[in-house]
Amino acid sequence: MTPAELKRLNVAHFEKVLDRTRDLEERARLERFIVEERGKPDSAYPADTAPNDRRASPLR
């Protein structure tokens, strides 16, 4: 997974949670997360992430 894909998935996740909440403080917090996530450079993410690689899983 590339850094751009990871960023896109993170933003999509925050947007889904935002759609489900009505709490104004929580919505504001999620909106800040979305803005922060969109503003992060690709260098803020690991160069190579492998979610399907069992060796990368901390839950093993």
C-alpha positions as CSV (number, residue, x, y, z in Angstrom):
1,M,0.0,0.0,0.0
2,T,1.4,3.3,-1.0
3,P,1.4,6.4,1.3
4,A,-1.2,8.0,-0.9
5,E,-3.5,5.0,-0.6
6,L,-3.0,4.9,3.1
7,K,-3.8,8.6,3.4
8,R,-7.0,8.1,1.2
9,L,-8.1,5.2,3.4
10,N,-7.6,7.2,6.6
11,V,-9.6,10.1,5.3
12,A,-12.4,7.8,4.1
13,H,-12.5,6.2,7.6
14,F,-12.7,9.5,9.4
15,E,-15.4,10.7,6.9
16,K,-17.5,7.5,7.6
17,V,-17.2,8.0,11.3
18,L,-18.1,11.7,10.9
19,D,-21.3,10.7,9.0
20,R,-22.4,8.5,11.9
21,T,-22.0,11.0,14.7
22,R,-24.2,13.8,15.8
23,D,-22.1,15.0,18.8
24,L,-20.9,18.5,17.8
25,E,-17.6,18.2,19.7
26,E,-16.9,14.8,18.2
27,R,-17.8,16.1,14.7
28,A,-15.4,19.1,15.2
29,R,-12.6,16.7,16.3
30,L,-13.1,14.4,13.3
31,E,-13.2,17.4,11.0
32,R,-9.8,18.5,12.4
33,F,-8.5,15.0,11.9
34,I,-9.6,15.0,8.2
35,V,-7.9,18.4,7.6
36,E,-4.8,17.2,9.4
37,E,-4.7,13.9,7.5
38,R,-5.1,15.6,4.1
39,G,-2.3,18.1,4.9
40,K,0.2,15.4,5.8
41,P,3.0,14.8,3.3
42,D,3.5,11.3,2.0
43,S,6.8,11.1,4.0
44,A,4.7,11.0,7.2
45,Y,3.6,7.4,6.3
46,P,5.7,4.3,6.1
47,A,7.2,3.8,2.7
48,D,5.9,0.2,2.4
49,T,2.9,-1.1,4.3
50,A,1.7,-4.6,3.9
51,P,-1.6,-5.1,5.7
52,N,-1.9,-8.7,4.4
53,D,1.6,-9.7,5.4
54,R,1.3,-11.7,8.6
55,R,4.9,-10.7,9.5
56,A,3.8,-7.1,9.7
57,S,0.9,-7.8,12.1
58,P,1.5,-6.9,15.8
59,L,-1.4,-9.2,16.7
60,R,0.4,-12.3,15.7
